Coordinates of C-alpha atoms and ligand atoms in Angstrom, one line a residue:
X128 CA 58.1 -97.8 -6.7
X129 CA 54.6 -98.3 -8.3
X130 CA 52.3 -100.7 -6.2
X131 CA 49.9 -101.6 -9.1
X132 CA 49.6 -105.3 -9.3
X133 CA 51.1 -105.7 -5.8
X134 CA 49.7 -106.5 -2.4
X135 CA 50.3 -104.8 0.5
X136 CA 50.4 -105.5 4.4
X137 CA 49.6 -102.2 6.2
X138 CA 48.4 -100.6 9.3
X139 CA 46.5 -97.2 9.5
X140 CA 43.3 -95.6 9.3
X141 CA 40.3 -94.4 6.9
X142 CA 37.1 -92.9 7.7
X143 CA 34.5 -94.0 4.9
X144 CA 31.8 -92.7 6.9
X145 CA 31.4 -89.7 8.9
X146 CA 31.3 -90.4 12.3
X147 CA 33.2 -94.0 11.5
X148 CA 37.0 -94.0 11.9
X149 CA 38.2 -97.6 11.4
X150 CA 41.4 -98.6 12.4
X151 CA 43.3 -101.5 10.6
X152 CA 46.5 -103.7 11.5
X153 CA 48.1 -105.9 8.9
X154 CA 45.6 -105.5 6.6
X155 CA 46.2 -106.9 3.4
X156 CA 45.2 -104.8 0.4
X157 CA 45.5 -106.0 -3.1
X158 CA 46.0 -103.2 -6.0
X159 CA 45.0 -104.0 -9.5
X160 CA 46.9 -103.1 -12.4
X161 CA 45.0 -100.1 -12.7
X162 CA 45.2 -98.7 -9.5
X163 CA 42.0 -100.0 -8.3
X164 CA 42.1 -101.6 -4.8
X165 CA 41.0 -105.0 -5.5
X166 CA 40.5 -106.7 -2.0
X167 CA 41.2 -105.6 1.5
X168 CA 41.4 -108.5 4.2
X169 CA 41.8 -108.4 8.0
X170 CA 43.4 -110.5 10.3
X171 CA 41.0 -113.3 11.5
X172 CA 38.7 -112.6 8.2
X173 CA 37.9 -115.3 5.9
X174 CA 40.4 -115.9 3.2
X175 CA 43.0 -113.7 5.0
X176 CA 46.7 -114.9 4.3
X177 CA 49.9 -113.0 3.6
X178 CA 51.4 -114.3 0.3
X179 CA 55.3 -114.6 0.0
X180 CA 55.2 -111.9 -2.6
X181 CA 53.3 -109.0 -0.4
X182 CA 55.2 -105.9 0.3
X183 CA 55.1 -105.2 4.3
X184 CA 55.3 -101.4 4.7
X185 CA 57.7 -100.7 7.5
X186 CA 56.8 -101.4 11.0
X187 CA 55.4 -98.2 12.8
X188 CA 54.3 -96.7 9.8
X189 CA 50.9 -95.6 9.0
X190 CA 48.9 -95.6 5.6
X191 CA 46.2 -92.9 5.3
X192 CA 44.1 -92.2 2.5
X193 CA 45.2 -89.4 0.5
X194 CA 43.8 -86.0 1.1
X195 CA 41.1 -84.3 -1.1
X196 CA 41.6 -80.5 -1.6
X197 CA 38.4 -78.9 -2.9
X198 CA 39.4 -75.7 -3.5
X199 CA 42.9 -74.2 -4.5
X200 CA 43.8 -71.1 -6.4
X201 CA 46.9 -72.6 -8.3
X202 CA 48.0 -68.8 -9.4
X203 CA 47.8 -67.6 -5.8
X204 CA 50.8 -69.8 -4.5
X205 CA 53.4 -67.2 -4.6
X206 CA 51.5 -65.0 -2.5
X207 CA 50.6 -67.9 0.6
X208 CA 51.0 -66.4 3.9
X209 CA 50.8 -62.4 2.8
X210 CA 48.5 -59.8 1.9
X211 CA 46.2 -61.4 4.6
X212 CA 45.3 -58.0 6.5
X213 CA 42.8 -56.3 4.0
X214 CA 39.2 -57.0 2.9
X215 CA 38.2 -59.5 0.1
X216 CA 37.4 -56.9 -2.2
X217 CA 40.7 -54.9 -1.7
X218 CA 42.7 -57.9 -1.5
X219 CA 41.5 -59.0 -5.1
X220 CA 42.2 -55.8 -6.7
X221 CA 45.6 -54.7 -5.2
X222 CA 47.1 -58.2 -4.9
X223 CA 45.3 -61.1 -6.3
X224 CA 44.5 -59.6 -9.7
X225 CA 47.8 -58.2 -10.5
X226 CA 49.3 -61.3 -9.5
X227 CA 47.0 -64.0 -11.6
X228 CA 47.7 -61.5 -14.8
X229 CA 51.3 -62.5 -14.8
X230 CA 50.2 -66.1 -15.8
X231 CA 50.2 -64.5 -19.4
X232 CA 53.6 -65.8 -19.2
X233 CA 53.9 -68.9 -19.5
X234 CA 57.7 -69.2 -18.0
X235 CA 56.4 -67.6 -14.9
X236 CA 53.2 -70.2 -14.9
X237 CA 55.6 -73.2 -15.5
X238 CA 58.0 -72.2 -12.3
X239 CA 54.8 -71.9 -9.8
X240 CA 52.9 -74.6 -11.1
X241 CA 55.6 -77.0 -11.1
X242 CA 56.5 -76.0 -7.5
X243 CA 52.8 -75.9 -6.3
X244 CA 51.9 -79.5 -7.6
X245 CA 54.8 -80.8 -6.2
X246 CA 54.6 -79.6 -2.7
X247 CA 51.1 -80.4 -2.4
X248 CA 51.8 -84.0 -3.5
X249 CA 54.4 -84.4 -1.0
X250 CA 52.0 -83.0 1.7
X251 CA 49.7 -86.0 0.9
X252 CA 47.1 -83.9 -1.5
X253 CA 46.6 -86.5 -3.9
X254 CA 43.2 -85.0 -5.5
X255 CA 43.1 -80.9 -6.0
X256 CA 40.3 -79.0 -7.5
X257 CA 41.9 -76.0 -9.2
X258 CA 41.0 -72.6 -10.4
X259 CA 43.8 -71.5 -12.6
X260 CA 43.6 -68.2 -14.6
X261 CA 41.8 -66.4 -17.2
X262 CA 44.4 -67.7 -19.5
X263 CA 44.0 -70.6 -21.7
X264 CA 47.6 -71.7 -22.4
X265 CA 48.6 -71.4 -18.7
X266 CA 45.6 -73.6 -17.5
X267 CA 46.6 -76.0 -20.4
X268 CA 49.9 -76.3 -18.6
X269 CA 48.7 -76.7 -15.1
X270 CA 46.9 -79.8 -16.5
X271 CA 49.9 -81.0 -18.5
X272 CA 52.1 -80.6 -15.6
X273 CA 49.4 -82.2 -13.0
X274 CA 49.2 -85.1 -15.4
X275 CA 52.9 -85.6 -15.7
X276 CA 53.3 -85.5 -12.0
X277 CA 50.9 -87.8 -11.5
X278 CA 48.3 -85.9 -9.3
X279 CA 44.8 -86.1 -9.5
X280 CA 43.4 -82.7 -10.7
X281 CA 40.2 -81.4 -11.9
X282 CA 41.3 -78.1 -13.2
X283 CA 39.2 -75.0 -14.5
X284 CA 40.2 -71.6 -16.8
X285 CA 38.8 -69.2 -14.7
X286 CA 35.9 -67.4 -16.8
X287 CA 35.4 -63.7 -15.4
X288 CA 34.2 -60.9 -18.3
X289 CA 32.1 -58.3 -16.3
X290 CA 33.9 -55.0 -16.8
X291 CA 32.2 -53.4 -14.0
X292 CA 34.0 -55.8 -11.5
X293 CA 36.7 -57.1 -13.3
X294 CA 40.0 -55.0 -14.3
X295 CA 40.5 -54.0 -17.9
X296 CA 44.1 -55.9 -17.8
X297 CA 42.6 -59.1 -16.2
X298 CA 39.5 -60.5 -17.6
X299 CA 37.9 -62.2 -20.6
X300 CA 37.1 -59.6 -23.3
X301 CA 33.7 -60.9 -23.7
X302 CA 31.3 -63.4 -22.7
X303 CA 31.8 -65.3 -25.8
X304 CA 35.6 -65.6 -25.1
X305 CA 35.2 -66.7 -21.8
X306 CA 32.8 -69.6 -23.2
X307 CA 35.2 -70.4 -25.8
X308 CA 38.5 -70.2 -23.7
X309 CA 36.7 -72.9 -21.4
X310 CA 35.5 -75.1 -23.9
X311 CA 39.3 -75.0 -25.6
X312 CA 40.8 -75.8 -22.1
X313 CA 38.0 -79.0 -22.0
X314 CA 38.8 -80.3 -25.1
X315 CA 42.6 -80.1 -24.4
X316 CA 42.3 -81.9 -21.2
X317 CA 40.1 -84.6 -22.4
X318 CA 42.6 -85.1 -25.4
X319 CA 45.7 -85.2 -23.3
X320 CA 47.9 -88.4 -24.4
X321 CA 47.8 -90.6 -21.4
X322 CA 44.8 -89.3 -19.5
X323 CA 42.4 -91.9 -18.4
X324 CA 40.4 -89.3 -16.3
X325 CA 43.4 -88.5 -13.8
X326 CA 42.9 -85.0 -15.0
X327 CA 39.6 -83.5 -15.6
X328 CA 38.1 -80.2 -16.8
X329 CA 36.0 -77.9 -14.8
X330 CA 33.6 -75.1 -15.8
X331 CA 35.0 -72.1 -13.4
X332 CA 32.9 -68.9 -13.5
X333 CA 34.8 -67.1 -10.9
X334 CA 31.8 -66.1 -8.7
X335 CA 28.6 -64.7 -9.9
X336 CA 30.0 -60.5 -9.5
X337 CA 32.7 -61.5 -11.9
X338 CA 30.8 -62.8 -14.8
X339 CA 27.9 -60.9 -17.0
X340 CA 24.7 -63.1 -17.4
X341 CA 25.6 -63.9 -21.0
X342 CA 28.8 -65.8 -19.7
X343 CA 26.9 -67.4 -16.8
X344 CA 24.4 -68.5 -19.7
X345 CA 27.1 -69.9 -21.5
X346 CA 29.0 -71.7 -19.2
X347 CA 26.0 -73.1 -17.6
X348 CA 25.1 -74.4 -21.2
X349 CA 28.7 -75.6 -21.6
X350 CA 28.5 -77.5 -18.4
X351 CA 25.3 -79.4 -19.4
X352 CA 26.6 -80.0 -22.9
X353 CA 29.7 -81.6 -21.7
X354 CA 29.0 -83.0 -18.4
X355 CA 31.6 -80.8 -16.7
X356 CA 31.3 -80.4 -13.1
X357 CA 31.4 -76.7 -12.5
X358 CA 33.2 -74.8 -9.4
X359 CA 32.5 -71.2 -8.0
X360 CA 32.3 -69.5 -5.1
X361 CA 29.0 -69.4 -3.1
X362 CA 27.9 -67.0 -0.9
X363 CA 31.6 -66.4 0.6
X364 CA 31.4 -62.8 1.8
X365 CA 28.2 -60.3 3.0
X366 CA 29.5 -58.4 -0.1
X367 CA 29.2 -61.0 -2.4
X368 CA 25.9 -62.1 -0.8
X369 CA 24.5 -58.7 -1.2
X370 CA 25.8 -58.2 -4.7
X371 CA 23.9 -61.2 -6.0
X372 CA 20.8 -60.3 -4.4
X373 CA 20.7 -56.6 -5.6
X374 CA 21.7 -58.0 -9.3
X375 CA 19.5 -61.2 -9.7
X376 CA 16.7 -60.6 -7.0
X377 CA 17.6 -64.0 -5.2
X378 CA 20.5 -66.0 -3.4
X379 CA 23.8 -66.7 -4.6
X380 CA 22.8 -70.2 -4.8
X381 CA 19.8 -70.0 -6.4
X382 CA 21.3 -67.6 -9.4
X383 CA 23.9 -70.5 -10.0
X384 CA 21.1 -72.7 -10.1
X385 CA 19.1 -70.8 -12.4
X386 CA 22.2 -70.7 -15.1
X387 CA 22.7 -74.2 -14.9
X388 CA 25.5 -74.4 -13.0
X389 CA 24.5 -76.4 -10.1
X390 CA 25.4 -80.0 -11.7
X391 CA 26.0 -83.1 -9.8
X392 CA 29.9 -83.3 -8.6
X393 CA 30.2 -79.9 -8.5
X394 CA 31.8 -77.8 -5.8
X395 CA 31.3 -74.2 -4.7
X396 CA 33.6 -72.6 -2.0
X397 CA 32.7 -71.3 1.4
X398 CA 29.0 -71.0 1.6
X399 CA 29.0 -68.7 4.9
X400 CA 25.7 -67.2 4.1
X401 CA 23.7 -70.2 2.7
X402 CA 20.3 -70.2 4.1
X403 CA 18.6 -73.8 4.4
X404 CA 16.8 -73.6 1.5
X405 CA 19.9 -72.7 -0.7
X406 CA 21.5 -75.7 1.3
X407 CA 18.5 -77.9 0.1
X408 CA 18.9 -76.5 -3.5
X409 CA 22.8 -77.9 -3.3
X410 CA 21.9 -80.9 -1.7
X411 CA 18.9 -81.9 -4.0
X412 CA 21.3 -80.9 -7.2
X413 CA 24.1 -83.3 -5.7
X414 CA 26.3 -80.2 -5.4
X415 CA 28.6 -80.0 -2.6
X416 CA 30.5 -77.2 -0.6
X417 CA 34.4 -76.7 0.1
X418 CA 34.8 -75.8 3.3
X419 CA 37.6 -73.1 3.8
X420 CA 37.8 -72.3 7.5
X421 CA 41.5 -71.1 7.2
X422 CA 40.3 -68.5 4.7
X423 CA 37.2 -67.7 6.2
X424 CA 38.8 -66.7 9.2
X425 CA 40.6 -63.9 7.1
X426 CA 38.2 -62.8 4.5
X427 CA 34.7 -64.0 4.8
X428 CA 33.7 -62.3 8.1
X429 CA 31.8 -65.3 9.2
X430 CA 31.9 -69.0 10.2
X431 CA 30.5 -71.7 8.0
X432 CA 27.9 -73.6 9.9
X433 CA 29.4 -77.0 9.2
X434 CA 27.6 -78.8 11.6
X435 CA 24.2 -77.7 10.2
X436 CA 25.3 -78.2 6.7
X437 CA 26.3 -81.8 7.2
X438 CA 23.0 -82.5 9.6
X439 CA 20.9 -81.5 6.5
X440 CA 23.0 -84.1 4.3
X441 CA 25.0 -81.5 2.4
X442 CA 28.4 -83.0 0.8
X443 CA 31.2 -81.1 2.3
X444 CA 34.8 -81.4 2.2
X445 CA 38.0 -79.2 3.0
X446 CA 39.4 -76.6 1.0
X447 CA 42.9 -74.7 1.5
X448 CA 41.8 -71.8 -0.7
X449 CA 45.3 -70.8 -1.5
X450 CA 45.7 -68.3 -0.9
X451 CA 43.0 -67.1 0.8
X452 CA 45.0 -67.8 4.3
X453 CA 48.2 -68.4 5.9
X454 CA 48.5 -72.2 4.7
X455 CA 48.1 -74.2 2.0
X456 CA 47.8 -77.7 3.1
X457 CA 44.8 -79.9 4.2
X458 CA 46.4 -80.8 7.7
X459 CA 46.3 -77.4 8.4
X460 CA 42.6 -76.8 6.8
X461 CA 41.4 -79.6 9.0
X462 CA 42.8 -78.4 12.2
X463 CA 41.2 -74.9 11.6
X464 CA 38.1 -76.7 10.5
X465 CA 37.7 -78.1 14.3
X466 CA 38.9 -74.9 15.8
X467 CA 36.6 -73.0 13.9
X468 CA 33.5 -75.3 14.9
X469 CA 34.5 -74.8 18.4
X470 CA 34.4 -70.9 18.4
X471 CA 31.0 -71.0 16.6
X472 CA 29.8 -73.4 19.2
X473 CA 31.3 -71.5 22.3
X474 CA 31.5 -67.9 20.9
X475 CA 33.8 -65.4 20.9
X476 CA 32.7 -62.3 22.7
X477 CA 33.9 -62.6 26.5
X478 CA 31.5 -59.3 27.5
X479 CA 28.4 -61.4 26.3
X480 CA 26.9 -63.8 29.3
X481 CA 28.0 -67.6 28.4
X482 CA 24.3 -68.2 27.5
X483 CA 24.2 -65.5 24.7
X484 CA 27.5 -66.2 23.4
X485 CA 26.5 -68.0 20.4
X486 CA 23.5 -69.3 18.6
X487 CA 25.0 -72.3 17.7
X488 CA 25.0 -75.1 20.2
X489 CA 26.3 -78.3 19.0
X490 CA 28.4 -76.7 16.3
X491 CA 31.5 -78.5 17.4
X492 CA 33.2 -81.2 15.4
X493 CA 35.9 -83.7 16.2
X494 CA 39.1 -84.3 14.3
X495 CA 37.6 -87.5 13.2
X496 CA 35.1 -85.9 11.4
X497 CA 37.5 -83.6 9.6
X498 CA 39.5 -86.2 8.6
X499 CA 36.3 -88.0 6.9
X500 CA 35.6 -84.5 5.1
X501 CA 39.3 -84.4 4.2
X502 CA 39.4 -87.8 2.8
X503 CA 36.2 -89.4 1.7
X504 CA 34.0 -86.6 2.2
X505 CA 35.6 -84.3 -0.6
X506 CA 35.7 -87.5 -2.8
X507 CA 31.8 -87.9 -2.6
X508 CA 31.4 -83.9 -3.2
X509 CA 33.3 -84.6 -6.4
X510 CA 31.8 -88.1 -6.7
X511 CA 35.4 -89.6 -7.4
X512 CA 36.0 -93.1 -6.7
X513 CA 38.7 -92.5 -3.8
X514 CA 39.0 -91.3 -0.2
X515 CA 39.3 -94.6 1.7
X516 CA 40.6 -98.2 1.2
X517 CA 37.5 -100.0 0.4
X518 CA 37.5 -102.4 -2.7
X519 CA 36.8 -100.6 -5.9
X520 CA 38.4 -97.3 -5.3
X521 CA 41.4 -96.0 -6.4
X522 CA 44.6 -96.8 -4.5
X523 CA 45.1 -92.8 -3.3
X524 CA 47.3 -92.9 -0.2
X525 CA 50.0 -91.5 2.0
X526 CA 52.0 -93.1 4.5
X527 CA 53.1 -91.6 7.7
X528 CA 56.7 -92.2 9.3
X529 CA 56.5 -91.0 12.9
X530 CA 60.2 -91.4 13.5
X531 CA 61.2 -88.9 10.4
X532 CA 63.7 -86.9 12.4
X533 CA 62.8 -83.5 10.8
X534 CA 59.5 -84.3 11.5
X535 CA 57.1 -82.9 14.2
X536 CA 55.1 -86.0 14.8
X537 CA 55.8 -87.8 18.3
X538 CA 53.9 -90.6 19.3
X539 CA 54.2 -92.3 22.7
X540 CA 53.9 -95.8 23.8
X541 CA 50.1 -96.8 24.8
X542 CA 48.3 -94.3 22.2
X543 CA 45.8 -96.0 19.8
X544 CA 42.4 -95.6 18.1
X545 CA 40.9 -92.4 17.9
X546 CA 43.5 -90.8 20.2
X547 CA 46.2 -91.9 18.0
X548 CA 44.4 -90.6 15.1
X549 CA 44.1 -87.4 16.5
X550 CA 47.6 -87.2 17.6
X551 CA 48.9 -88.0 13.9
X552 CA 46.4 -85.3 12.4
X553 CA 47.4 -82.8 14.9
X554 CA 51.4 -83.6 14.8
X555 CA 52.1 -84.6 11.2
X556 CA 54.4 -82.2 9.1
X557 CA 55.8 -82.8 5.5
X558 CA 58.8 -84.8 6.7
X559 CA 56.7 -87.1 8.0
X560 CA 54.8 -88.2 4.9
X561 CA 57.2 -90.6 3.8
X562 CA 55.4 -92.0 0.7
X563 CA 52.6 -90.7 -1.4
X564 CA 50.8 -92.8 -3.9
X565 CA 47.8 -92.0 -6.9
X566 CA 46.3 -94.8 -8.2
X567 CA 48.7 -96.8 -6.9
X568 CA 51.6 -95.1 -8.4
X569 CA 54.1 -93.1 -6.2
X570 CA 54.2 -89.8 -6.8
X571 CA 56.3 -88.2 -3.8
Ligands
GUN248 N1 35.7 -64.6 -4.7 C1 36.5 -64.2 -5.9 N2 37.8 -64.7 -6.3 C2 38.3 -65.0 -5.1 C3 39.7 -65.9 -4.8 O1 40.4 -65.8 -5.5 N3 39.5 -65.9 -3.5 C4 38.6 -66.0 -2.5 N4 38.7 -66.3 -1.0 N5 37.2 -65.3 -2.6 C5 37.1 -65.0 -4.3
FE249 FE1 38.5 -68.8 -3.4

């Protein structure tokens, strides 16, 4: 059912600011005809009244903002939860590039992409920042499917033309081809009938090692010309970091900036080896980081210093990095973000005395912070008007049913506030997600 033009009475949580989860009960939420939240009124506040035609969400069900996933490799969905036992470079060449090459086949692409978009929506991912593959037609198809399914999606054709790091069977034939293909996808997405900005194109150099300097230069110019956001990987692994040092004599972040690829609303994945000046470069260019803690545990060989990045004012959201980890939703990603930060703080080597185990005192985050990153934090990184129930934002939301018989969420009498939210975030599974809306339209 569409909520456009309706008034809701709902209870739930949101976290518009980091460190500030707000619980609301029987809030009256007015949704405009275009899916924008027109007004939110709380019991006891000026003008609070419940009209006869207001829609009351079922008692006991909990409204949350939809999740923003800042890093998804759509074509890697078929290998989610497999091939996790090899180093990143082996994984790319032995498993990932062969799989991605199969998207030359549009029938295969359609089967996978249709299922992925439906699964992510059903799990509450209302916004996704997608890497597709090098193929122009399959990337256009992903955009068509997202628009049809009603998912807020930012999508890029992967650009990768470097003959020394990319296999001949899977790369752009030249820098010019990488740029022209990217432009073709931008034009397609911007021209899609009925697309009012729900689906947007993104300039997507895979990562610096995979791109020639000519491609990086051309893509930077294209991003500036078209105003598109950029997505890539930054300082994910030691290997990537050293490659860029050796080739360009600077850090990964500096190189992206040099080529004009660090633009407002752009998002770079991982960032495990970012230095303080790199973080400052991202911050001052209004670019953000997709924190991918599940993937980092398997492939990066390091944990992202999340607390330090937040303290430096960096924009950070969460990324599932399908399939650089065993799970594809922001639920598991948020849980791992808390665990990874705890391990960074406490250290992991029992042979060291406690005082020497970790160089990151104060690194932990709590679940409320992870919830903020999963919603408003990701939205802020992308500069999208979503992520909480503040007036003026789009109504992207999910409704949690703690009584769903197939679900894993169990709530107990007396739980409320921060502890209740924490219970919901750790306990919810797909069956507990009763409804999902994007821009006021029901999508799952
Ligand atoms: N670096 C370049 N490509 C990839 C990818 O597909 N996944 C991850 N995790 N890192 C990458
Ligand atoms: Fe990735």
